[in-house]
Structures are given as structure tokens and as C-alpha cells.
Tab-separated table of C-alpha atoms and ligand atoms in Angstrom:
chain	number	residue	atom	x	y	z
A	1	MET	CA	-3.714	28.460	-19.034
A	2	THR	CA	-4.840	30.049	-15.734
A	3	GLN	CA	-4.375	27.793	-12.733
A	4	THR	CA	-6.141	27.906	-9.395
A	5	ARG	CA	-4.146	26.536	-6.508
A	6	GLN	CA	-5.452	23.085	-5.524
A	7	LYS	CA	-4.719	21.237	-2.330
A	8	PRO	CA	-3.122	17.968	-3.465
A	9	GLU	CA	-4.673	14.623	-2.688
A	10	LEU	CA	-2.723	12.291	-0.368
A	11	LEU	CA	-2.768	8.854	-1.991
A	12	ALA	CA	-1.828	5.788	0.012
A	13	PRO	CA	-1.197	2.138	-0.853
A	14	ALA	CA	-3.554	-0.554	0.429
A	15	GLY	CA	-2.594	-4.222	0.121
A	16	ASN	CA	-5.802	-5.448	1.731
A	17	LEU	CA	-9.122	-4.273	3.166
A	18	ALA	CA	-7.747	-3.702	6.682
A	19	LYS	CA	-4.923	-1.527	5.287
A	20	LEU	CA	-7.409	0.395	3.141
A	21	LYS	CA	-9.438	1.319	6.254
A	22	LEU	CA	-6.269	2.157	8.165
A	23	ALA	CA	-5.032	4.473	5.412
A	24	PHE	CA	-8.314	6.390	5.391
A	25	ASP	CA	-8.525	6.483	9.194
A	26	TYR	CA	-5.027	8.004	9.411
A	27	GLY	CA	-5.799	10.703	6.828
A	28	ALA	CA	-5.417	9.489	3.238
A	29	ASP	CA	-7.733	11.093	0.667
A	30	ALA	CA	-7.514	8.127	-1.689
A	31	VAL	CA	-5.951	4.663	-1.914
A	32	TYR	CA	-4.808	2.464	-4.773
A	33	ILE	CA	-5.544	-1.244	-4.656
A	34	GLY	CA	-5.016	-4.290	-6.808
A	35	GLY	CA	-7.209	-7.223	-7.668
A	36	THR	CA	-5.905	-10.675	-8.306
A	37	ARG	CA	-5.416	-9.927	-12.022
A	38	PHE	CA	-3.273	-7.514	-14.019
A	39	GLY	CA	-1.720	-5.537	-11.186
A	40	LEU	CA	2.036	-5.242	-10.705
A	41	ARG	CA	2.169	-6.776	-7.217
A	42	LYS	CA	1.562	-10.495	-7.490
A	43	ALA	CA	3.055	-10.975	-4.042
A	44	ALA	CA	0.777	-8.423	-2.366
A	45	ASP	CA	-2.366	-9.716	-0.584
A	46	ASN	CA	-4.597	-8.250	-3.308
A	47	PHE	CA	-8.365	-7.890	-3.081
A	48	SER	CA	-11.201	-10.166	-4.158
A	49	ILE	CA	-13.984	-8.387	-6.052
A	50	TYR	CA	-16.116	-8.616	-2.883
A	51	GLU	CA	-13.392	-6.943	-0.789
A	52	MET	CA	-12.926	-4.275	-3.425
A	53	ALA	CA	-16.642	-3.495	-3.364
A	54	LYS	CA	-16.545	-3.253	0.455
A	55	GLY	CA	-13.479	-1.000	0.316
A	56	ILE	CA	-15.045	1.276	-2.300
A	57	ASP	CA	-18.239	1.578	-0.215
A	58	TYR	CA	-16.148	2.365	2.889
A	59	ALA	CA	-14.307	5.093	0.930
A	60	HIS	CA	-17.331	6.640	-0.773
A	61	ASN	CA	-19.225	6.814	2.554
A	62	ARG	CA	-16.377	9.020	3.764
A	63	ASN	CA	-16.005	11.067	0.580
A	64	LYS	CA	-12.740	9.320	-0.278
A	65	LYS	CA	-11.546	7.574	-3.454
A	66	VAL	CA	-10.305	4.190	-4.526
A	67	TYR	CA	-8.215	3.605	-7.660
A	68	VAL	CA	-7.799	0.094	-9.004
A	69	VAL	CA	-4.526	-0.897	-10.699
A	70	LEU	CA	-4.723	-2.666	-14.054
A	71	ASN	CA	-1.132	-1.713	-14.803
A	72	GLY	CA	0.462	-4.895	-16.113
A	73	MET	CA	1.818	-4.660	-19.668
A	74	ALA	CA	-0.652	-6.798	-21.605
A	75	HIS	CA	0.255	-9.545	-24.052
A	76	GLN	CA	-2.120	-10.440	-26.838
A	77	GLU	CA	-3.537	-13.481	-25.001
A	78	ASP	CA	-4.383	-11.339	-21.941
A	79	PHE	CA	-7.104	-9.291	-23.558
A	80	VAL	CA	-10.070	-11.629	-23.153
A	81	ASN	CA	-9.464	-11.732	-19.406
A	82	ILE	CA	-8.778	-8.022	-19.157
A	83	LYS	CA	-12.077	-7.262	-20.877
A	84	SER	CA	-13.965	-9.465	-18.450
A	85	ALA	CA	-12.078	-7.871	-15.524
A	86	ILE	CA	-13.020	-4.382	-16.706
A	87	ASN	CA	-16.676	-5.430	-17.116
A	88	GLU	CA	-16.706	-6.900	-13.619
A	89	LEU	CA	-14.818	-4.054	-11.929
A	90	LYS	CA	-16.863	-1.236	-13.453
A	91	THR	CA	-19.965	-2.541	-11.616
A	92	ILE	CA	-18.387	-1.679	-8.238
A	93	ASN	CA	-17.642	1.969	-9.193
A	94	PRO	CA	-13.914	2.472	-8.707
A	95	ASP	CA	-12.840	6.115	-9.039
A	96	ALA	CA	-10.233	5.239	-11.683
A	97	PHE	CA	-8.334	2.454	-13.318
A	98	ILE	CA	-4.528	2.881	-13.233
A	99	VAL	CA	-3.288	1.675	-16.612
A	100	SER	CA	0.145	1.332	-18.265
A	101	ASP	CA	-0.654	-0.285	-21.566
A	102	THR	CA	-2.232	1.753	-24.368
A	103	GLY	CA	-4.182	-1.326	-25.520
A	104	VAL	CA	-5.673	-1.710	-22.023
A	105	ALA	CA	-6.445	2.040	-21.965
A	106	SER	CA	-8.416	1.767	-25.209
A	107	LEU	CA	-10.309	-1.198	-23.821
A	108	VAL	CA	-11.183	0.736	-20.627
A	109	LYS	CA	-12.304	3.713	-22.710
A	110	ASN	CA	-14.488	1.612	-24.994
A	111	HIS	CA	-16.065	-0.558	-22.303
A	112	SER	CA	-16.510	1.678	-19.264
A	113	ALA	CA	-16.934	5.235	-18.064
A	114	VAL	CA	-14.314	4.711	-15.341
A	115	PRO	CA	-11.630	7.467	-15.480
A	116	ILE	CA	-8.161	6.389	-16.623
A	117	HIS	CA	-5.018	7.268	-14.695
A	118	THR	CA	-1.804	6.566	-16.607
A	119	SER	CA	0.512	4.455	-14.493
A	120	THR	CA	4.103	5.411	-13.750
A	121	GLN	CA	4.912	2.204	-15.616
A	122	ALA	CA	4.000	4.027	-18.858
A	123	SER	CA	7.078	6.278	-18.325
A	124	VAL	CA	5.373	9.614	-19.053
A	125	LEU	CA	8.270	12.099	-18.860
A	126	ASN	CA	7.058	15.035	-20.982
A	127	TRP	CA	3.906	16.967	-21.777
A	128	ARG	CA	3.671	15.593	-25.323
A	129	ALA	CA	3.422	12.066	-23.995
A	130	ALA	CA	0.890	13.269	-21.423
A	131	LYS	CA	-1.119	14.838	-24.267
A	132	ILE	CA	-1.242	11.531	-26.117
A	133	TRP	CA	-2.503	9.801	-22.993
A	134	GLN	CA	-5.044	12.565	-22.563
A	135	ASN	CA	-6.278	11.890	-26.124
A	136	LEU	CA	-6.563	8.214	-25.166
A	137	GLY	CA	-8.894	9.284	-22.384
A	138	ALA	CA	-6.611	9.664	-19.364
A	139	SER	CA	-7.551	12.350	-16.849
A	140	ARG	CA	-4.352	11.923	-14.830
A	141	VAL	CA	-0.759	10.809	-15.365
A	142	VAL	CA	1.356	9.234	-12.661
A	143	VAL	CA	4.617	10.583	-13.966
A	144	GLY	CA	7.884	8.660	-14.039
A	145	ARG	CA	10.080	8.930	-10.985
A	146	GLU	CA	12.694	10.480	-13.259
A	147	LEU	CA	10.872	13.859	-13.181
A	148	SER	CA	11.435	16.961	-11.069
A	149	LEU	CA	8.693	19.046	-9.500
A	150	GLU	CA	9.273	21.661	-12.205
A	151	ASP	CA	8.731	19.000	-14.892
A	152	CYS	CA	5.476	17.998	-13.197
A	153	LYS	CA	4.311	21.603	-13.188
A	154	LEU	CA	5.067	22.028	-16.902
A	155	ILE	CA	3.079	18.912	-17.825
A	156	ASN	CA	0.058	20.266	-15.987
A	157	LEU	CA	0.428	23.747	-17.417
A	158	LYS	CA	0.793	22.561	-21.003
A	159	THR	CA	-1.993	19.995	-20.970
A	160	GLY	CA	-4.266	20.636	-18.005
A	161	ILE	CA	-4.015	16.947	-17.160
A	162	GLN	CA	-3.806	16.047	-13.467
A	163	VAL	CA	-0.297	15.078	-12.342
A	164	GLU	CA	0.402	12.483	-9.677
A	165	THR	CA	3.923	11.890	-8.382
A	166	PHE	CA	5.576	9.597	-5.864
A	167	ILE	CA	6.657	11.335	-2.684
A	168	HIS	CA	7.581	8.417	-0.417
A	169	GLY	CA	8.677	4.810	-0.527
A	170	SER	CA	10.776	2.408	-2.549
A	171	MET	CA	12.390	3.508	-5.726
A	172	CYS	CA	14.038	1.000	-8.007
A	173	ILE	CA	16.933	1.366	-10.381
A	174	SER	CA	14.507	1.118	-13.297
A	175	HIS	CA	12.558	4.136	-12.003
A	176	SER	CA	9.421	3.556	-14.103
A	177	GLY	CA	9.495	-0.083	-14.984
A	178	LYS	CA	10.635	-1.761	-18.207
A	179	CYS	CA	12.968	-3.866	-16.092
A	180	HIS	CA	13.884	-7.352	-17.241
A	181	ILE	CA	16.364	-8.448	-14.590
A	182	SER	CA	13.865	-10.802	-12.950
A	183	ASN	CA	12.787	-12.148	-16.327
A	184	TYR	CA	16.342	-13.331	-16.994
A	185	PHE	CA	17.116	-14.549	-13.464
A	186	ALA	CA	13.867	-16.222	-12.513
A	187	GLY	CA	11.691	-16.338	-15.592
A	188	ARG	CA	9.348	-13.839	-13.913
A	189	ASP	CA	8.148	-10.777	-15.769
A	190	SER	CA	8.505	-7.570	-13.743
A	191	ASN	CA	6.250	-5.807	-16.184
A	192	ARG	CA	3.427	-8.200	-15.367
A	193	GLY	CA	3.846	-8.323	-11.593
A	194	GLY	CA	6.676	-10.831	-11.280
A	195	CYS	CA	9.557	-8.688	-9.933
A	196	ILE	CA	11.642	-10.606	-7.369
A	197	GLN	CA	13.668	-7.517	-6.381
A	198	SER	CA	16.671	-8.803	-8.329
A	199	CYS	CA	18.305	-5.373	-8.246
A	200	ARG	CA	18.712	-5.656	-4.436
A	201	TYR	CA	20.902	-8.749	-4.656
A	202	ARG	CA	24.617	-8.777	-4.048
A	203	TYR	CA	26.563	-9.063	-7.298
A	204	ASP	CA	30.146	-9.809	-8.239
A	205	PHE	CA	31.247	-7.930	-11.293
A	206	ASN	CA	34.020	-9.153	-13.521
A	207	ILE	CA	35.036	-5.666	-14.520
A	208	LYS	CA	37.680	-3.302	-13.194
A	209	SER	CA	35.897	-0.737	-11.157
A	210	LYS	CA	36.762	1.691	-8.437
A	211	GLN	CA	33.411	0.925	-6.891
A	212	GLN	CA	33.940	-1.930	-4.422
A	213	SER	CA	30.306	-2.324	-3.467
A	214	LYS	CA	28.310	-5.395	-4.436
A	215	PHE	CA	24.969	-3.534	-4.189
A	216	LEU	CA	25.337	-1.307	-7.234
A	217	MET	CA	21.638	-1.127	-8.141
A	218	ASN	CA	20.079	-0.883	-4.678
A	219	ALA	CA	18.190	2.413	-4.847
A	220	ARG	CA	17.344	4.270	-1.649
A	221	ASP	CA	13.716	5.164	-0.874
A	222	ILE	CA	12.188	8.522	-1.798
A	223	MET	CA	11.327	10.824	1.088
A	224	ALA	CA	9.984	14.225	-0.005
A	225	ILE	CA	8.316	15.488	3.114
A	226	SER	CA	10.514	18.583	3.373
A	227	LEU	CA	9.580	19.410	-0.262
A	228	VAL	CA	5.867	19.633	0.527
A	229	PRO	CA	5.941	23.509	0.495
A	230	LYS	CA	7.449	23.418	-3.020
A	231	ILE	CA	5.101	20.654	-4.095
A	232	LEU	CA	2.121	22.852	-3.154
A	233	GLN	CA	3.386	25.468	-5.635
A	234	ASN	CA	3.693	23.092	-8.571
A	235	ASN	CA	0.077	22.206	-9.437
A	236	ILE	CA	0.488	18.570	-8.498
A	237	ALA	CA	-2.892	16.895	-8.035
A	238	SER	CA	-1.857	13.838	-6.069
A	239	LEU	CA	1.006	12.824	-3.820
A	240	LYS	CA	1.569	9.098	-3.824
A	241	ILE	CA	3.070	6.899	-1.153
A	242	GLU	CA	4.568	3.664	-2.448
A	243	GLY	CA	4.070	0.330	-0.684
A	244	ARG	CA	1.129	-2.025	-1.274
A	245	MET	CA	3.210	-4.745	0.339
A	246	LYS	CA	4.243	-2.688	3.360
A	247	SER	CA	3.008	-3.106	6.953
A	248	GLU	CA	0.151	-1.434	8.788
A	249	LEU	CA	2.657	0.572	10.830
A	250	TYR	CA	4.361	1.819	7.656
A	251	ILE	CA	1.002	2.972	6.172
A	252	ALA	CA	-0.245	4.652	9.340
A	253	THR	CA	3.054	6.428	9.977
A	254	ALA	CA	3.633	7.605	6.419
A	255	VAL	CA	0.044	8.793	5.973
A	256	ARG	CA	-0.016	10.545	9.336
A	257	CYS	CA	3.272	12.415	8.632
A	258	TYR	CA	2.374	13.552	5.101
A	259	ARG	CA	-1.190	14.467	6.196
A	260	LYS	CA	0.266	16.705	8.895
A	261	ALA	CA	2.816	18.288	6.534
A	262	ILE	CA	0.257	18.960	3.765
A	263	ASP	CA	-2.390	20.365	6.123
A	264	GLU	CA	-0.011	22.554	8.093
A	265	CYS	CA	1.716	23.893	4.945
A	266	TRP	CA	-1.650	24.537	3.325
A	267	GLN	CA	-2.712	26.555	6.357
A	268	GLY	CA	0.569	28.531	6.270
A	269	LEU	CA	1.735	27.057	9.590
A	270	GLU	CA	5.334	26.359	10.450
A	271	VAL	CA	6.047	22.651	10.018
A	272	ASP	CA	8.620	20.743	12.029
A	273	PHE	CA	10.070	18.807	9.080
A	274	LYS	CA	12.999	17.461	11.070
A	275	ALA	CA	10.585	15.764	13.485
A	276	LEU	CA	8.507	14.327	10.602
A	277	GLU	CA	11.622	13.060	8.822
A	278	HIS	CA	12.690	11.399	12.069
A	279	GLU	CA	9.245	9.738	12.354
A	280	LEU	CA	9.450	8.479	8.785
A	281	SER	CA	12.910	7.035	9.305
A	282	GLY	CA	11.422	4.818	12.028
A	283	ILE	CA	9.460	2.744	9.498
A	284	SER	CA	11.115	0.309	7.128
A	285	ASN	CA	13.370	2.030	4.620
A	286	ARG	CA	16.560	1.497	2.617
A	287	GLY	CA	17.948	4.931	3.470
A	288	PHE	CA	16.546	8.040	1.824
A	289	THR	CA	16.923	10.263	-1.213
A	290	SER	CA	14.690	12.939	-2.686
A	291	GLY	CA	15.034	11.123	-6.019
A	292	ASN	CA	14.780	13.484	-8.956
A	293	LEU	CA	12.238	15.817	-7.464
A	294	GLU	CA	14.723	18.654	-6.931
A	295	THR	CA	18.002	17.699	-8.616
A	296	LYS	CA	18.976	14.698	-10.737
A	297	ALA	CA	19.402	11.513	-8.673
A	298	GLY	CA	23.086	10.592	-8.602
A	299	ALA	CA	25.348	8.142	-6.812
A	300	ASP	CA	23.961	9.214	-3.435
A	301	SER	CA	20.576	7.792	-4.422
A	302	ILE	CA	22.018	4.251	-4.224
A	303	ASN	CA	22.555	2.386	-0.949
A	304	TYR	CA	25.897	0.685	-1.697
A	305	GLN	CA	26.361	-0.675	1.835
A	306	TYR	CA	23.590	-3.259	2.246
A	307	ALA	CA	20.239	-4.308	0.828
A	308	GLY	CA	18.291	-4.651	4.065
A	309	TYR	CA	15.605	-2.472	5.601
A	310	ASN	CA	16.248	-0.035	8.442
A	311	ARG	CA	13.708	0.742	11.125
A	312	TYR	CA	13.609	1.882	14.713
A	313	THR	CA	9.918	1.343	15.444
A	314	SER	CA	8.201	-1.984	15.843
A	315	PHE	CA	4.492	-2.739	15.319
A	316	MET	CA	3.281	-4.211	18.639
A	317	GLY	CA	-0.468	-4.430	18.222
A	318	THR	CA	-3.829	-2.898	17.375
A	319	VAL	CA	-6.422	-1.397	19.712
A	320	LYS	CA	-9.581	-3.512	19.444
A	321	GLY	CA	-11.512	-2.157	22.417
A	322	VAL	CA	-11.504	0.646	24.971
A	323	ASP	CA	-12.860	0.358	28.540
A	324	ASP	CA	-12.783	3.023	31.248
A	325	VAL	CA	-11.743	0.463	33.881
A	326	LYS	CA	-9.775	-2.208	31.992
A	327	GLY	CA	-7.981	0.134	29.608
A	328	LEU	CA	-7.151	-0.889	26.033
A	329	ALA	CA	-7.939	-4.290	24.519
A	330	ILE	CA	-4.964	-4.957	22.274
A	331	GLU	CA	-4.486	-7.613	19.628
A	332	VAL	CA	-0.798	-8.407	20.036
A	333	ARG	CA	1.674	-8.546	17.093
A	334	GLU	CA	5.007	-8.814	18.927
A	335	ASN	CA	5.720	-9.858	22.526
A	336	ILE	CA	4.659	-7.243	25.039
A	337	ASN	CA	6.181	-7.378	28.560
A	338	ILE	CA	5.391	-5.688	31.855
A	339	GLY	CA	7.548	-2.569	32.027
A	340	ASP	CA	7.612	-1.953	28.247
A	341	HIS	CA	7.357	1.675	27.172
A	342	LEU	CA	5.033	1.675	24.172
A	343	GLN	CA	3.327	4.419	22.179
A	344	CYS	CA	-0.146	4.690	20.695
A	345	LEU	CA	-0.253	6.229	17.236
A	346	SER	CA	-3.626	7.853	17.592
A	347	LYS	CA	-5.845	8.513	14.570
A	348	ASP	CA	-6.234	12.136	15.724
A	349	GLY	CA	-2.561	12.684	14.874
A	350	ASN	CA	-1.287	12.533	18.490
A	351	ILE	CA	1.192	10.040	19.903
A	352	TYR	CA	0.374	8.862	23.434
A	353	PRO	CA	2.933	7.177	25.688
A	354	LEU	CA	1.732	3.811	27.026
A	355	GLU	CA	3.706	2.260	29.862
A	356	VAL	CA	2.777	-1.386	30.459
A	357	THR	CA	2.092	-1.515	34.186
A	358	SER	CA	-0.357	-4.440	33.966
A	359	LEU	CA	-1.241	-7.122	31.452
A	360	THR	CA	-4.522	-9.029	31.759
A	361	ASN	CA	-5.993	-11.700	29.544
A	362	LEU	CA	-9.642	-11.665	28.535
A	363	ASN	CA	-10.564	-13.837	31.535
A	364	GLY	CA	-8.958	-11.368	33.945
A	365	GLY	CA	-5.803	-13.462	34.523
A	366	LEU	CA	-2.597	-11.512	35.192
A	367	LEU	CA	0.247	-12.006	32.726
A	368	ASP	CA	3.953	-11.097	32.655
A	369	ARG	CA	4.078	-11.274	28.887
A	370	ALA	CA	1.593	-11.120	26.039
A	371	THR	CA	2.446	-13.165	22.958
A	372	PRO	CA	1.501	-12.603	19.301
A	373	ASN	CA	-2.130	-13.114	18.189
A	374	LYS	CA	-3.428	-12.973	21.775
A	375	MET	CA	-5.817	-10.329	23.068
A	376	VAL	CA	-4.871	-8.551	26.296
A	377	TRP	CA	-5.931	-5.582	28.361
A	378	ILE	CA	-3.381	-2.834	29.163
A	379	LYS	CA	-4.240	0.034	31.523
A	380	ALA	CA	-4.184	3.437	29.841
A	381	ASP	CA	-5.073	7.008	30.723
A	382	PHE	CA	-6.220	8.039	27.247
A	383	ASN	CA	-9.009	6.923	24.893
A	384	PRO	CA	-7.838	6.246	21.326
A	385	ALA	CA	-10.208	5.204	18.538
A	386	ILE	CA	-10.634	1.515	17.832
A	387	GLY	CA	-8.063	0.417	15.284
A	388	ALA	CA	-5.266	2.719	16.541
A	389	LEU	CA	-1.814	1.149	16.326
A	390	ILE	CA	0.576	0.450	19.174
A	391	ARG	CA	4.295	0.714	18.464
A	392	LYS	CA	7.575	0.416	20.326
A	393	VAL	CA	10.502	2.742	19.756
A	394	LEU	CA	13.623	0.575	19.653
A	395	HIS	CA	16.815	1.673	21.417
A	396	LYS	CA	18.665	1.845	18.126
A	397	THR	CA	17.961	1.523	14.457
A	398	GLU	CA	18.049	-2.073	13.324
A	399	THR	CA	18.700	-3.350	9.827
A	400	ARG	CA	16.880	-6.413	8.596
A	401	THR	CA	18.283	-8.192	5.611
B	1	LIG	S1	14.234	-5.989	-10.088
B	1	LIG	FE1	14.595	-4.022	-9.069
B	1	LIG	S2	14.831	-2.565	-10.785
B	1	LIG	FE2	13.787	-4.366	-11.598
B	1	LIG	S3	11.561	-3.911	-11.379
B	1	LIG	FE3	12.211	-5.135	-9.587
B	1	LIG	S4	12.646	-3.556	-8.006
B	1	LIG	FE4	12.661	-2.507	-10.046
């Protein structure tokens, strides 16, 4: 089959409408979102049907795409509700449903014209499985995290189906689902959105082992930014960032970095991958691995030391207004003090230093400190777009457990 080289889509997570807009504003080509039913992130904010419709309009007005997850594994009693969800959702024109269950896929095919993307939860690991999903109506497979870039290429070459793969974010010891740890521990079904991150807990094992760690199943996060040049040679349609429950700063930073890497590689420019990896290690992570994308993930893909998140950047606020005289109106997320050295993560890809020389409330009163959820003015000598994020680079990496 002859292949023409395609620039891959950058696909970002969006846990709510504000994050959807943020992902697009920072450079995502598409986002994936969940409604209140049949997604795998019960703890995420999730969208109402009204918010989904607003998000889809926002995307389509900018030539971008929104995929809606329906990727829970369905039990028999779920089907009446799934059918009504499909009938409701198809009226707001999502660009695809992401589906794990073959029964749900057949329902989507029979009751809508919405394209089907096979979820990573379906564990597609070979082209024969991809072919079966293609026969069921899928136009894309989100392959299991077990696969290498070469495997992805083969699936596309053999079937012509679009391949989507994870390139950043959490990876769990079960790779592509089918995990039952939370079912046993908490009576919550991971395969229907109930995961309580049981694999991150500390465990005592009553077996003789050389491994002294208590965190034997705590997988590191995937980071594949330095593999972008290889990814571009492997016919991968979509590069997916994990994290519908992650923060605004995580989404903006991850999208900005991968946007820059994809665009610069595509143009044949030299990319400073070290700088981008450094940027990405500032947002919450459990330490990094390239997963299985190049070589098989081994012991170094597990973080045996601790289960917390590392980060060295902190989300301080959002730009809500810009004034030539007063500076930036900022909605504050964490305490901001006079003398703080902050940075503005601009939507144009630049990072502007922002030293806090004055803090003024909306009535013009001078402040020494701005506290969370307040709106303040900070003088600035640049003009970012409304919605740009303000961050602080911490003196050292901190680990939150
Ligand atoms: S408990 Fe861990 S391995 Fe199981 S689904 Fe949740 S995150 Fe994945």
C-alpha cells in the first residue's frame, strides 16, 4: 500500500470546557472529552451535553476536532442507557466516539454516522485485531501502550486504518486496561471508570524477593518528545497526551512542547529536545520512561522509590485582562507576593518573565500579597492573549504524595 507522509494530529485531554479551550489555544489539533456516562474517568469533571455542544462548536469554528469517550466495558444492563446516550450525543456532531467494547461499537455503527475510534482499552496489539475493528466500522485504533513505533507503522501499512498512540502522560502497570485491582480492593470497576489508582499504593509482600521496594507496580509516565522525528516516519495519525484529570498548567505545557516539537520537526528545523524535556519535567509526573515505543519497557519503567508526583513549576494564575497602563489582570490560583519572579506561558509559544513589582486590587488598592481566587493587576511590559497562564519556577523539584 503506498503511503503519503501525513503530519500527525496532536490530541490533548480536556476534563472540562475551560481545559478544552486552553488545549486548542495552546496548539492542540483535537481533544478527547467525556460525558457523565460510560467514560473511564468517573473522577474527572466531565461535560454536560450542553458543555459538550459548546466545546464542539468552539472546536469546529477553529477547524479542530472533538472526540467523545464511550470507552467503558459495557454490561448487559448498560445498553439501554448507552443507546440513549448515542442518540443524544450524535445530535451535537462529535468527530468520533472512542469505544472499547465491541457491543458498543456495533450500537454506534447501527445508530449513528459518527466515526468510531477504538480505545486503547480494547488492547489492539496487532494488525489482525485492527482489521476486525475496521470491519466493525472503526476508522482509527488507539493502540495499546505495549506497542512500539514499528508496530504502529505495520498496523497502518497492513490495514490502512489510522493509528493513534500515547506519547505523554501516565502509564499504568496494566498498560491497556483489564485491571481488576480496584475491583477487589474497593469494589470499584476500573474497566467502567472506577479505578482508584490501587497500583500506586505501598504494598508489603510476603514473598522472598531481592526487590526491597514497596511500590512494585508504580509505572513511570511516558515522555516521547525526543522520539517525534521517528514518530513522523511511522505513519502515525495521532499523538495522544494522557490526562483528563490533570491541571490547566499540565495541559498548556504539554501541548505547547509537543506542538513546537512536531512543527519544527515537520519543517526540518533543529529541535532543542533537551529544553523541551526540561519543560515537561516541570509539570506533574512520576518520573519518565519512553514506555515500549522504542524498546520493551523493563524495570526502569517503574518508579520503585515513591508514588508521588514531581514538579518544579506551579500554576499561579490566569490572565483575564490586559491594559496598557495597569498591566495584566490576573485571576490568582496560588499566593503571589511582591518580588516574585513569575513567567507567562504565552499562547504564541513564548515564555515571558514577569517580575511582580506592584500588586493592585480591582479598586486600585496596593497589596503586598494576592491570595487565591482574587483578581489583581500586575504591571507587565508584554501583551499576552487573554487566558494565558502564569507560572512560577520553583527553586527545586518538589514531590507531592
Ligand atoms: S489500579 Fe493502576 S494498573 Fe489498575 S487501572 Fe488503575 S492505574 Fe491502571
